[in-house]
Short mmCIF file of C-alpha atoms and ligand atoms in Angstrom, two decimals:
data_model
loop_
_atom_site.label_atom_id
_atom_site.label_comp_id
_atom_site.label_asym_id
_atom_site.label_seq_id
_atom_site.Cartn_x
_atom_site.Cartn_y
_atom_site.Cartn_z
CA UNK A 1 1.26 -24.38 42.30
CA UNK A 2 3.46 -24.60 39.18
CA UNK A 3 2.69 -21.90 36.62
CA UNK A 4 0.81 -23.35 33.65
CA UNK A 5 2.74 -23.54 30.38
CA UNK A 6 1.07 -21.13 27.96
CA UNK A 7 1.72 -21.57 24.23
CA UNK A 8 3.52 -18.59 22.75
CA UNK A 9 1.19 -16.14 21.00
CA UNK A 10 1.08 -16.96 17.25
CA UNK A 11 2.04 -13.35 16.38
CA UNK A 12 5.21 -13.52 18.50
CA UNK A 13 6.02 -17.02 17.31
CA UNK A 14 5.71 -16.06 13.64
CA UNK A 15 8.05 -13.08 14.07
CA UNK A 16 10.64 -15.27 15.83
CA UNK A 17 10.48 -17.73 12.92
CA UNK A 18 10.75 -14.96 10.35
CA UNK A 19 13.76 -13.42 12.10
CA UNK A 20 15.48 -16.81 12.30
CA UNK A 21 15.07 -17.10 8.52
CA UNK A 22 16.86 -13.82 7.78
CA UNK A 23 20.66 -13.78 8.00
CA UNK A 24 21.09 -10.16 9.14
CA UNK A 25 18.20 -10.13 11.62
CA UNK A 26 19.23 -13.49 13.07
CA UNK A 27 22.61 -12.24 14.30
CA UNK A 28 21.33 -11.43 17.79
CA UNK A 29 19.72 -14.85 18.25
CA UNK A 30 22.87 -16.56 16.94
CA UNK A 31 24.96 -14.60 19.45
CA UNK A 32 22.62 -15.47 22.31
CA UNK A 33 22.73 -19.18 21.40
CA UNK A 34 26.44 -19.14 22.34
CA UNK A 35 25.29 -18.19 25.86
CA UNK A 36 22.13 -20.25 26.00
CA UNK A 37 22.89 -21.42 29.55
CA UNK A 38 22.53 -17.82 30.77
CA UNK A 39 18.85 -17.61 29.77
CA UNK A 40 15.85 -18.99 31.65
CA UNK A 41 14.19 -20.40 28.52
CA UNK A 42 14.59 -20.70 24.75
CA UNK A 43 11.88 -18.06 24.25
CA UNK A 44 13.69 -15.61 26.53
CA UNK A 45 16.93 -16.26 24.64
CA UNK A 46 15.32 -15.71 21.23
CA UNK A 47 13.50 -12.55 22.30
CA UNK A 48 16.71 -11.16 23.82
CA UNK A 49 18.43 -11.91 20.48
CA UNK A 50 15.69 -10.07 18.60
CA UNK A 51 16.03 -7.08 20.94
CA UNK A 52 19.75 -6.85 20.05
CA UNK A 53 19.09 -6.13 16.35
CA UNK A 54 17.18 -2.89 15.67
CA UNK A 55 15.52 -4.17 12.46
CA UNK A 56 14.34 -7.31 14.23
CA UNK A 57 13.00 -5.30 17.17
CA UNK A 58 11.20 -3.02 14.76
CA UNK A 59 9.68 -5.98 12.91
CA UNK A 60 8.26 -7.35 16.16
CA UNK A 61 6.85 -3.97 17.13
CA UNK A 62 5.28 -3.43 13.69
CA UNK A 63 3.61 -6.84 13.80
CA UNK A 64 2.11 -6.17 17.23
CA UNK A 65 0.78 -2.83 15.99
CA UNK A 66 -0.69 -4.45 12.87
CA UNK A 67 -2.39 -7.12 14.99
CA UNK A 68 -3.95 -4.62 17.40
CA UNK A 69 -4.91 -2.35 14.53
CA UNK A 70 -7.36 -4.92 13.26
CA UNK A 71 -9.18 -5.42 16.57
CA UNK A 72 -12.65 -4.07 17.34
CA UNK A 73 -14.11 -4.40 20.83
CA UNK A 74 -17.21 -6.58 20.40
CA UNK A 75 -19.18 -4.75 23.05
CA UNK A 76 -22.49 -6.26 21.93
CA UNK A 77 -21.47 -9.70 23.23
CA UNK A 78 -22.46 -8.51 26.70
CA UNK A 79 -23.09 -11.96 28.14
CA UNK A 80 -19.49 -12.93 27.63
CA UNK A 81 -18.02 -10.17 29.74
CA UNK A 82 -19.76 -10.59 33.06
CA UNK A 83 -17.49 -13.54 33.73
CA UNK A 84 -14.39 -11.66 32.60
CA UNK A 85 -11.89 -9.24 34.05
CA UNK A 86 -11.41 -5.99 32.13
CA UNK A 87 -8.52 -3.61 32.65
CA UNK A 88 -8.62 0.06 31.73
CA UNK A 89 -5.35 1.21 30.13
CA UNK A 90 -2.63 -0.81 28.37
CA UNK A 91 0.45 0.18 30.35
CA UNK A 92 3.05 -1.38 32.65
CA UNK A 93 0.68 -2.32 35.50
CA UNK A 94 -1.87 -3.91 33.21
CA UNK A 95 0.91 -6.03 31.69
CA UNK A 96 2.09 -7.05 35.17
CA UNK A 97 -1.45 -7.90 36.28
CA UNK A 98 -2.36 -9.91 33.16
CA UNK A 99 0.92 -11.90 33.17
CA UNK A 100 0.51 -12.74 36.86
CA UNK A 101 -3.15 -13.64 36.38
CA UNK A 102 -2.44 -16.04 33.53
CA UNK A 103 0.41 -17.56 35.54
CA UNK A 104 -2.21 -18.30 38.25
CA UNK A 105 -4.24 -20.25 35.69
CA UNK A 106 -6.94 -17.62 35.04
CA UNK A 107 -8.05 -16.63 31.52
CA UNK A 108 -6.40 -13.76 29.65
CA UNK A 109 -8.04 -10.50 30.81
CA UNK A 110 -9.53 -8.03 28.33
CA UNK A 111 -7.76 -4.66 28.12
CA UNK A 112 -9.36 -1.43 26.85
CA UNK A 113 -6.92 1.29 25.76
CA UNK A 114 -8.07 4.69 24.57
CA UNK A 115 -4.92 5.24 22.50
CA UNK A 116 -3.95 3.94 19.07
CA UNK A 117 -2.31 0.53 18.50
CA UNK A 118 1.11 2.29 18.59
CA UNK A 119 0.24 3.63 22.04
CA UNK A 120 -0.31 0.19 23.56
CA UNK A 121 2.45 0.28 26.19
CA UNK A 122 1.20 3.30 28.15
CA UNK A 123 3.44 6.15 29.35
CA UNK A 124 6.56 4.66 27.78
CA UNK A 125 4.89 4.32 24.37
CA UNK A 126 4.68 8.11 23.82
CA UNK A 127 7.06 7.14 21.04
CA UNK A 128 8.16 3.62 20.13
CA UNK A 129 11.58 5.16 19.37
CA UNK A 130 14.03 5.84 22.21
CA UNK A 131 13.36 9.46 23.22
CA UNK A 132 13.95 9.55 26.98
CA UNK A 133 15.79 7.55 29.60
CA UNK A 134 14.24 6.20 32.77
CA UNK A 135 15.53 7.45 36.11
CA UNK A 136 15.69 4.02 37.77
CA UNK A 137 18.93 2.13 37.21
CA UNK A 138 18.97 -1.04 35.17
CA UNK A 139 19.95 -3.98 37.36
CA UNK A 140 19.75 -7.75 36.94
CA UNK A 141 17.54 -10.06 38.98
CA UNK A 142 14.07 -9.61 40.40
CA UNK A 143 12.35 -6.57 41.82
CA UNK A 144 13.05 -4.87 45.17
CA UNK A 145 13.61 -1.50 46.80
CA UNK A 146 16.73 0.48 45.81
CA UNK A 147 18.42 -0.28 49.16
CA UNK A 148 18.12 -4.01 48.39
CA UNK A 149 20.22 -3.58 45.24
CA UNK A 150 17.58 -5.44 43.24
CA UNK A 151 16.06 -4.74 39.82
CA UNK A 152 14.06 -1.50 39.71
CA UNK A 153 12.29 -1.77 36.36
CA UNK A 154 11.25 -5.41 36.66
CA UNK A 155 8.00 -6.42 34.94
CA UNK A 156 6.45 -9.24 36.99
CA UNK A 157 5.66 -12.20 34.75
CA UNK A 158 7.14 -10.43 31.70
CA UNK A 159 8.36 -12.53 28.76
CA UNK A 160 11.62 -10.63 29.05
CA UNK A 161 13.08 -8.05 31.44
CA UNK A 162 14.82 -4.69 30.73
CA UNK A 163 17.99 -6.13 32.20
CA UNK A 164 18.02 -8.63 29.28
CA UNK A 165 17.59 -6.08 26.48
CA UNK A 166 20.13 -3.39 27.28
CA UNK A 167 23.38 -3.03 29.18
CA UNK A 168 22.95 0.73 29.57
CA UNK A 169 22.73 2.21 33.04
CA UNK A 170 19.23 3.58 32.39
CA UNK A 171 16.87 1.85 29.92
CA UNK A 172 15.01 3.97 27.41
CA UNK A 173 11.25 4.38 27.08
CA UNK A 174 11.48 2.24 23.91
CA UNK A 175 13.09 -0.67 25.80
CA UNK A 176 10.25 -0.61 28.33
CA UNK A 177 7.48 -0.12 25.76
CA UNK A 178 8.76 -3.07 23.72
CA UNK A 179 8.70 -5.39 26.73
CA UNK A 180 5.29 -4.22 27.94
CA UNK A 181 3.81 -4.68 24.46
CA UNK A 182 5.25 -8.18 24.13
CA UNK A 183 3.82 -9.15 27.50
CA UNK A 184 0.40 -7.73 26.66
CA UNK A 185 0.38 -9.62 23.37
CA UNK A 186 1.10 -12.83 25.23
CA UNK A 187 -1.15 -12.48 28.26
CA UNK A 188 -4.01 -10.10 27.37
CA UNK A 189 -6.72 -9.40 24.79
CA UNK A 190 -6.06 -5.75 24.01
CA UNK A 191 -8.56 -3.49 22.23
CA UNK A 192 -7.11 -0.05 21.38
CA UNK A 193 -9.28 2.95 20.55
CA UNK A 194 -11.80 2.35 23.38
CA UNK A 195 -12.17 5.04 26.06
CA UNK A 196 -13.77 4.09 29.37
CA UNK A 197 -15.97 6.93 30.62
CA UNK A 198 -17.55 5.49 33.78
CA UNK A 199 -16.85 2.71 36.24
CA UNK A 200 -19.93 1.80 38.25
CA UNK A 201 -21.33 -0.93 40.49
CA UNK A 202 -22.69 -4.12 38.98
CA UNK A 203 -25.80 -6.08 39.89
CA UNK A 204 -25.92 -7.26 43.50
CA UNK A 205 -22.66 -7.56 45.38
CA UNK A 206 -20.48 -8.62 42.53
CA UNK A 207 -19.27 -7.44 39.19
CA UNK A 208 -19.07 -3.92 37.86
CA UNK A 209 -20.44 -1.88 35.00
CA UNK A 210 -18.40 -0.02 32.43
CA UNK A 211 -19.42 2.77 30.10
CA UNK A 212 -17.11 3.02 27.12
CA UNK A 213 -16.89 4.90 23.84
CA UNK A 214 -17.99 1.63 22.21
CA UNK A 215 -20.99 1.02 24.48
CA UNK A 216 -21.78 -0.25 27.98
CA UNK A 217 -20.77 -3.63 29.41
CA UNK A 218 -21.38 -5.58 32.60
CA UNK A 219 -18.09 -7.17 33.70
CA UNK A 220 -17.02 -9.63 36.36
CA UNK A 221 -14.27 -7.33 37.63
CA UNK A 222 -12.71 -4.09 36.45
CA UNK A 223 -9.19 -2.89 37.20
CA UNK A 224 -8.48 0.76 36.62
CA UNK A 225 -4.83 1.10 35.53
CA UNK A 226 -4.89 4.56 34.04
CA UNK A 227 -1.51 5.57 35.45
CA UNK A 228 -0.80 9.03 36.80
CA UNK A 229 -3.66 10.68 34.89
CA UNK A 230 -3.83 13.19 32.05
CA UNK A 231 -1.15 15.83 31.66
CA UNK A 232 -2.17 19.29 32.73
CA UNK A 233 -2.31 21.77 29.84
CA UNK A 234 -2.69 18.89 27.37
CA UNK A 235 -5.32 20.90 25.53
CA UNK A 236 -2.56 23.43 24.75
CA UNK A 237 -1.33 21.12 21.96
CA UNK A 238 -0.62 23.88 19.39
CA UNK A 239 2.51 23.57 17.27
CA UNK A 240 4.25 26.02 19.62
CA UNK A 241 3.01 24.79 23.00
CA UNK A 242 3.56 21.15 23.77
CA UNK A 243 3.20 19.00 26.85
CA UNK A 244 6.02 16.61 27.81
CA UNK A 245 4.34 13.66 26.03
CA UNK A 246 3.64 15.72 22.94
CA UNK A 247 7.30 16.80 22.81
CA UNK A 248 8.46 13.19 23.25
CA UNK A 249 6.14 11.96 20.49
CA UNK A 250 7.59 14.66 18.27
CA UNK A 251 11.19 13.76 19.24
CA UNK A 252 10.53 10.37 17.64
CA UNK A 253 9.82 11.96 14.23
CA UNK A 254 12.16 13.47 11.61
CA UNK A 255 13.63 16.94 12.34
CA UNK A 256 11.70 17.38 15.60
CA UNK A 257 13.45 20.63 16.58
CA UNK A 258 13.39 22.35 13.21
CA UNK A 259 13.30 26.12 13.79
CA UNK A 260 13.33 25.77 17.60
CA UNK A 261 16.21 28.14 18.45
CA UNK A 262 14.89 29.46 21.76
CA UNK A 263 12.67 27.26 23.89
CA UNK A 264 11.02 27.59 27.32
CA UNK A 265 10.54 24.56 29.55
CA UNK A 266 7.99 24.98 32.34
CA UNK A 267 8.08 22.65 35.36
CA UNK A 268 10.67 21.17 37.69
CA UNK A 269 10.03 17.41 37.84
CA UNK A 270 11.59 14.50 36.00
CA UNK A 271 9.55 15.15 32.85
CA UNK A 272 10.93 18.70 32.67
CA UNK A 273 14.47 17.36 33.14
CA UNK A 274 13.93 14.86 30.31
CA UNK A 275 12.56 17.67 28.10
CA UNK A 276 15.65 19.80 28.84
CA UNK A 277 17.86 16.83 27.91
CA UNK A 278 16.07 16.42 24.57
CA UNK A 279 16.47 20.09 23.71
CA UNK A 280 20.18 20.06 24.58
CA UNK A 281 20.87 16.86 22.61
CA UNK A 282 21.71 14.66 25.60
CA UNK A 283 18.64 12.40 25.36
CA UNK A 284 18.62 9.25 23.21
CA UNK A 285 17.41 9.27 19.62
CA UNK A 286 16.59 12.37 17.56
CA UNK A 287 16.50 12.17 13.76
CA UNK A 288 18.28 15.34 12.77
CA UNK A 289 21.75 16.91 12.83
CA UNK A 290 23.14 19.78 14.87
CA UNK A 291 24.16 21.50 11.61
CA UNK A 292 20.48 21.59 10.64
CA UNK A 293 18.63 22.13 13.91
CA UNK A 294 20.22 23.58 17.04
CA UNK A 295 18.53 25.01 20.12
CA UNK A 296 20.81 27.87 21.28
CA UNK A 297 18.90 28.72 24.39
CA UNK A 298 16.65 26.88 26.83
CA UNK A 299 15.00 28.94 29.58
CA UNK A 300 13.80 26.62 32.33
CA UNK A 301 10.95 28.06 34.43
CA UNK A 302 11.14 26.04 37.64
CA UNK A 303 9.16 28.18 40.08
CA UNK A 304 12.16 28.05 42.42
CA UNK A 305 11.95 24.27 42.75
CA UNK A 306 15.36 23.50 41.22
CA UNK A 307 18.23 24.14 43.59
CA UNK A 308 21.06 24.96 41.20
CA UNK A 309 21.35 27.93 38.85
CA UNK A 310 25.02 27.34 38.09
CA UNK A 311 26.95 24.30 36.97
CA UNK A 312 28.47 23.58 40.36
CA UNK A 313 25.26 24.28 42.34
CA UNK A 314 23.29 21.93 40.11
CA UNK A 315 25.91 19.19 40.43
CA UNK A 316 25.82 19.49 44.20
CA UNK A 317 22.04 19.25 44.49
CA UNK A 318 20.73 16.91 41.81
CA UNK A 319 20.57 13.13 41.47
CA UNK A 320 23.28 11.46 39.40
CA UNK A 321 20.82 10.61 36.64
CA UNK A 322 20.45 14.27 35.63
CA UNK A 323 23.98 15.51 36.34
CA UNK A 324 24.87 16.04 32.66
CA UNK A 325 22.39 18.90 32.51
CA UNK A 326 24.77 20.89 34.76
CA UNK A 327 27.37 21.36 32.04
CA UNK A 328 25.00 23.60 30.05
CA UNK A 329 24.51 26.03 32.94
CA UNK A 330 26.50 29.14 33.76
CA UNK A 331 29.96 28.56 35.23
CA UNK A 332 31.14 25.54 33.27
CA UNK A 333 34.62 26.75 32.28
CA UNK A 334 35.06 24.11 29.56
CA UNK A 335 31.77 25.11 27.88
CA UNK A 336 31.56 28.92 27.85
CA UNK A 337 28.26 29.30 26.00
CA UNK A 338 25.44 29.08 28.52
CA UNK A 339 22.68 27.27 26.61
CA UNK A 340 20.53 26.68 29.67
CA UNK A 341 19.21 29.18 32.23
CA UNK A 342 17.30 28.20 35.35
CA UNK A 343 14.63 30.86 35.93
CA UNK A 344 13.41 30.96 39.49
CA UNK A 345 9.84 32.04 38.59
CA UNK A 346 6.90 29.98 37.36
CA UNK A 347 6.27 30.30 33.62
CA UNK A 348 2.93 31.30 32.11
CA UNK A 349 2.79 30.62 28.34
CA UNK A 350 0.53 32.43 25.90
CA UNK A 351 0.58 31.34 22.24
CA UNK A 352 1.48 33.77 19.44
CA UNK A 353 0.83 33.12 15.73
CA UNK A 354 4.46 32.15 15.19
CA UNK A 355 5.73 31.38 18.68
CA UNK A 356 4.85 31.72 22.31
CA UNK A 357 5.32 34.34 24.98
CA UNK A 358 6.32 33.29 28.50
CA UNK A 359 6.57 35.97 31.20
CA UNK A 360 7.23 38.73 28.60
CA UNK A 361 9.95 36.77 26.72
CA UNK A 362 9.23 35.30 23.29
CA UNK A 363 10.20 31.75 22.28
CA UNK A 364 9.86 29.44 19.31
CA UNK A 365 8.36 26.76 21.56
CA UNK A 366 7.19 26.25 25.16
CA UNK A 367 7.07 22.80 26.74
CA UNK A 368 4.74 22.46 29.73
CA UNK A 369 5.77 19.74 32.18
CA UNK A 370 3.42 20.71 34.98
CA UNK A 371 2.26 17.31 36.20
CA UNK A 372 -0.93 15.38 35.71
CA UNK A 373 -4.41 15.28 37.13
CA UNK A 374 -7.07 12.59 37.38
CA UNK A 375 -8.70 12.19 33.99
CA UNK A 376 -12.33 12.99 33.42
CA UNK A 377 -13.68 9.53 34.13
CA UNK A 378 -16.83 9.21 36.20
CA UNK A 379 -16.53 7.09 39.26
CA UNK A 380 -20.03 6.04 40.15
CA UNK A 381 -18.55 2.97 41.88
CA UNK A 382 -17.04 5.27 44.56
CA UNK A 383 -13.38 4.39 44.77
CA UNK A 384 -12.56 6.27 47.92
CA UNK A 385 -13.55 3.46 50.28
CA UNK A 386 -11.08 0.75 50.65
CA UNK A 387 -7.40 -0.11 50.36
CA UNK A 388 -6.84 -3.76 49.64
CA UNK A 389 -4.27 -5.38 51.83
CA UNK A 390 -3.28 -8.89 52.73
CA UNK A 391 -4.60 -8.73 56.29
CA UNK A 392 -6.93 -6.13 57.70
CA UNK A 393 -4.87 -3.45 59.42
CA UNK A 394 -1.51 -4.97 58.58
CA UNK A 395 0.64 -5.88 55.63
CA UNK A 396 1.33 -4.10 52.37
CA UNK A 397 -1.45 -2.08 50.76
CA UNK A 398 -1.83 -3.52 47.28
CA UNK A 399 -4.54 -1.48 45.57
CA UNK A 400 -7.72 0.50 46.11
CA UNK A 401 -11.18 -1.02 45.84
CA UNK A 402 -14.65 0.46 45.49
CA UNK A 403 -15.89 -2.26 47.88
CA UNK A 404 -18.12 -4.19 47.63
CA UNK A 405 -18.01 -3.58 43.87
CA UNK A 406 -15.45 -5.69 42.00
CA UNK A 407 -13.66 -2.55 40.88
CA UNK A 408 -10.00 -1.95 41.75
CA UNK A 409 -7.39 0.66 41.07
CA UNK A 410 -3.82 -0.52 40.60
CA UNK A 411 -0.42 1.12 40.10
CA UNK A 412 -0.19 4.93 40.26
CA UNK A 413 -3.98 5.13 39.73
CA UNK A 414 -4.42 3.72 43.27
CA UNK A 415 -2.54 6.67 44.86
CA UNK A 416 -0.82 4.50 47.49
CA UNK A 417 1.10 6.54 50.07
CA UNK A 418 4.67 5.68 51.15
CA UNK A 419 4.66 3.04 53.88
CA UNK A 420 6.74 3.27 57.05
CA UNK A 421 9.24 0.77 55.62
CA UNK A 422 9.57 2.78 52.41
CA UNK A 423 10.05 5.99 54.35
CA UNK A 424 12.70 4.34 56.51
CA UNK A 425 14.47 3.10 53.37
CA UNK A 426 14.64 6.69 52.05
CA UNK A 427 12.32 5.93 49.12
CA UNK A 428 9.95 8.70 50.17
CA UNK A 429 12.65 11.37 49.88
CA UNK A 430 12.24 11.39 46.09
CA UNK A 431 8.65 12.45 45.21
CA UNK A 432 8.84 10.70 41.79
CA UNK A 433 9.09 7.40 43.66
CA UNK A 434 5.37 7.62 44.41
CA UNK A 435 4.76 6.12 40.96
CA UNK A 436 7.95 4.04 40.77
CA UNK A 437 7.57 0.60 39.29
CA UNK A 438 9.82 -0.96 41.91
CA UNK A 439 7.37 -0.07 44.68
CA UNK A 440 4.07 -0.68 42.88
CA UNK A 441 4.80 -3.64 40.57
CA UNK A 442 5.06 -6.23 43.37
CA UNK A 443 1.76 -4.91 44.76
CA UNK A 444 0.01 -5.37 41.42
CA UNK A 445 1.41 -8.88 41.01
CA UNK A 446 0.37 -9.78 44.57
CA UNK A 447 -3.18 -8.56 43.94
CA UNK A 448 -3.34 -10.70 40.78
CA UNK A 449 -2.24 -13.69 42.82
CA UNK A 450 -4.70 -12.98 45.64
CA UNK A 451 -8.01 -12.31 43.88
CA UNK A 452 -10.30 -15.27 43.19
CA UNK A 453 -11.74 -16.01 39.76
CA UNK A 454 -14.84 -14.15 38.66
CA UNK A 455 -16.84 -17.08 37.41
CA UNK A 456 -19.21 -19.49 39.17
CA UNK A 457 -19.68 -19.27 42.94
CA UNK A 458 -18.67 -15.64 43.23
CA UNK A 459 -21.68 -14.57 41.19
CA UNK A 460 -24.22 -16.32 43.37
C1 FAD B 501 9.65 10.78 31.88
C2 FAD B 501 9.21 9.63 32.73
C3 FAD B 501 10.16 8.83 33.29
C4 FAD B 501 9.78 7.79 34.12
N1 FAD B 501 10.76 7.03 34.64
C5 FAD B 501 10.44 6.04 35.49
C6 FAD B 501 11.46 5.24 36.07
O1 FAD B 501 12.64 5.39 35.82
N2 FAD B 501 11.09 4.28 36.95
C7 FAD B 501 9.78 4.08 37.27
O2 FAD B 501 9.52 3.20 38.08
N3 FAD B 501 8.78 4.81 36.72
C8 FAD B 501 9.09 5.78 35.84
N4 FAD B 501 8.09 6.54 35.31
C9 FAD B 501 6.70 6.31 35.74
C10 FAD B 501 6.05 5.20 34.94
O3 FAD B 501 6.02 5.58 33.60
C11 FAD B 501 4.62 4.99 35.38
O4 FAD B 501 4.57 4.82 36.77
C12 FAD B 501 4.04 3.74 34.75
O5 FAD B 501 4.09 3.87 33.35
C13 FAD B 501 2.61 3.56 35.21
O6 FAD B 501 2.07 2.45 34.55
P1 FAD B 501 0.50 2.28 34.41
O7 FAD B 501 0.29 1.01 33.66
O8 FAD B 501 -0.15 2.42 35.71
O9 FAD B 501 0.02 3.55 33.55
P2 FAD B 501 0.46 4.09 32.14
O10 FAD B 501 1.73 3.52 31.64
O11 FAD B 501 0.38 5.59 32.25
O12 FAD B 501 -0.72 3.60 31.18
C14 FAD B 501 -2.04 4.05 31.37
C15 FAD B 501 -2.81 3.83 30.08
O13 FAD B 501 -4.18 4.09 30.34
C16 FAD B 501 -4.76 4.67 29.19
N5 FAD B 501 -6.00 5.35 29.61
C17 FAD B 501 -6.11 6.44 30.41
N6 FAD B 501 -7.40 6.76 30.58
C18 FAD B 501 -8.12 5.85 29.90
C19 FAD B 501 -9.52 5.65 29.69
N7 FAD B 501 -10.41 6.45 30.26
N8 FAD B 501 -9.93 4.60 28.92
C20 FAD B 501 -9.02 3.76 28.34
N9 FAD B 501 -7.68 3.93 28.50
C21 FAD B 501 -7.24 4.94 29.27
C22 FAD B 501 -3.68 5.62 28.72
O14 FAD B 501 -3.86 5.96 27.35
C23 FAD B 501 -2.40 4.79 28.96
O15 FAD B 501 -2.03 4.05 27.82
C24 FAD B 501 8.42 7.56 34.42
C25 FAD B 501 7.45 8.35 33.82
C26 FAD B 501 7.83 9.37 32.97
C27 FAD B 501 6.75 10.21 32.32
#
C-alpha cells in the first residue's frame, strides 16, 4: 500500500514560507537547492535548509511552542475519543508511532503530555538548546543494529532525520528534539499540560479508560509512551541539588554555572557522564565564559562502577564517546591540574543553606544521576500480562499489552529485554542500549503498522 500524501501542517508550511522570504534565514534553503537531487522531497530539502540556520531553526521551534501553548484538551467531548487512539507522553516513540500510523492511512492520534509546550519532545527536550550529545553515532540511511552499520537515531516516518540536520559524529539533544517536535506537529494532535494518572480497562473487550488531570475519558486505544520513568531524587530540586534533567535545563539558560566552583556528581551511567562533560566545559552550548564561571573541581561519586580513576585507566576502559573526560583525571601530563576525581564510594547528598554536603565534603552543587523509576501512574488495566509479537512464540517482541484491554506500552516504557539476536550482536553488553532508539524504534513502527483501526467492527 502506498503511503497517503498528507498535506503539510499549516504551522510548518507558514514557517517555511516566512523563512524563504527572509534573505539571511533563507541561506540554508538556497544552499540545499544546489543539491536538490540528494533529498527525498522538496519538504525534506527545505526543512534541512532551515535546520542549517540557527535563527530559522529557532523560528520553527518558537512557532511550534506557540501553537501548542494555545491548546486545551477538550476532555468533555467524551464521545469523540472512544474511536480514537491516545498516546501518553510526547517523546520519540510517540512521534514514531503517530508518523507510522498516519502513513498507514489512520487518523492523527491524540497525544497527552504532562510537560509544558517547550517540553514537547520528551527526554531530549529538557532544553531546546544543545546541552548534551547523544551516545549513538550519527549515520546516514535507515535504522538497524550497530553491527549493521545503519542509522542509530533514525525516527521512523519522521519529516527529517538527524543525519540530515548535522554532520557531527553525535547529534545533540536539540537536534533530536527539533525533529521529534516537527514530526509530532505533522502527525499528531498534541495537548501539553495534561497528566495521565490511571490507565484502566474500557467497556467490554475493547477500548480503555484514562484518568487525566483534565478529567476522565473512554478511548479506543491507549499507548503508554512515558519513556524510562521519573528520575529518582527529582523531588530534591533545590538550587543546590539538581537531577540530570534539572541540570540540563539549567545549562540551556544564561550563566548556568555561576558560583559553582566545586561540584559533586552522583551516579555512573551516561547521564552522569554527560553531567561531568557539562561541568568541565566539553558539552555543547553553555551561555557563559570561563573567565566568569569556572568549575575547578568535580568529585564524581560512582559507587565503584567506573573503572578508571586515572587518565590512562579511564581511556582503556570507557567507550569512545566519553574518552575526552579522561584528560581531566589524574595523570594527564599535558594538563597538570586534576579537575576531576573519581570517588569509588556512593554519594549521599544533604542540602545546606548555601550548598550541599556529600559524604562529609561540602560543595556548591550536587547533581544526582541515579537512574529513573516507574512514575506514579495507576495501572488498573494490568500491564504485566502480554508481550505483543508478530507470531505467538516467535518473532520480535514489539510492545507490552494489558490484554484484552486496548492498552499498550511502547518504547522504554515496555521494558523489553534483549533478544538472543541482540545479545549475539553484542548490543546487550552496554546496559544503556536497553532504551536505545535503534532497537526500539523499529518495534514501535511495526506495532503501528500491525494494529487495526479502532473504529467500527472492533467495537462490536
Ligand atoms: C543523556 C541521555 C542520552 C541519551 N542518548 C541516547 C542515544 O544516544 N541513543 C538512544 O537511542 N537513546 C538515547 N537516550 C535514551 C532516549 O532519550 C530515550 O530512550 C527516548 O527518549 C525514549 O523515548 P520515549 O518517547 O519513550 O520517552 P521520552 O522521550 O522520555 O518521553 C516521555 C514523555 O512522557 C511524558 N510523561 C511521563 N509521564 C506522563 C504522564 N503520566 N502523563 C502525561 N505525560 C507523561 C514525559 O513528560 C515525557 O515528555 C538518551 C537519554 C539520555 C537521558
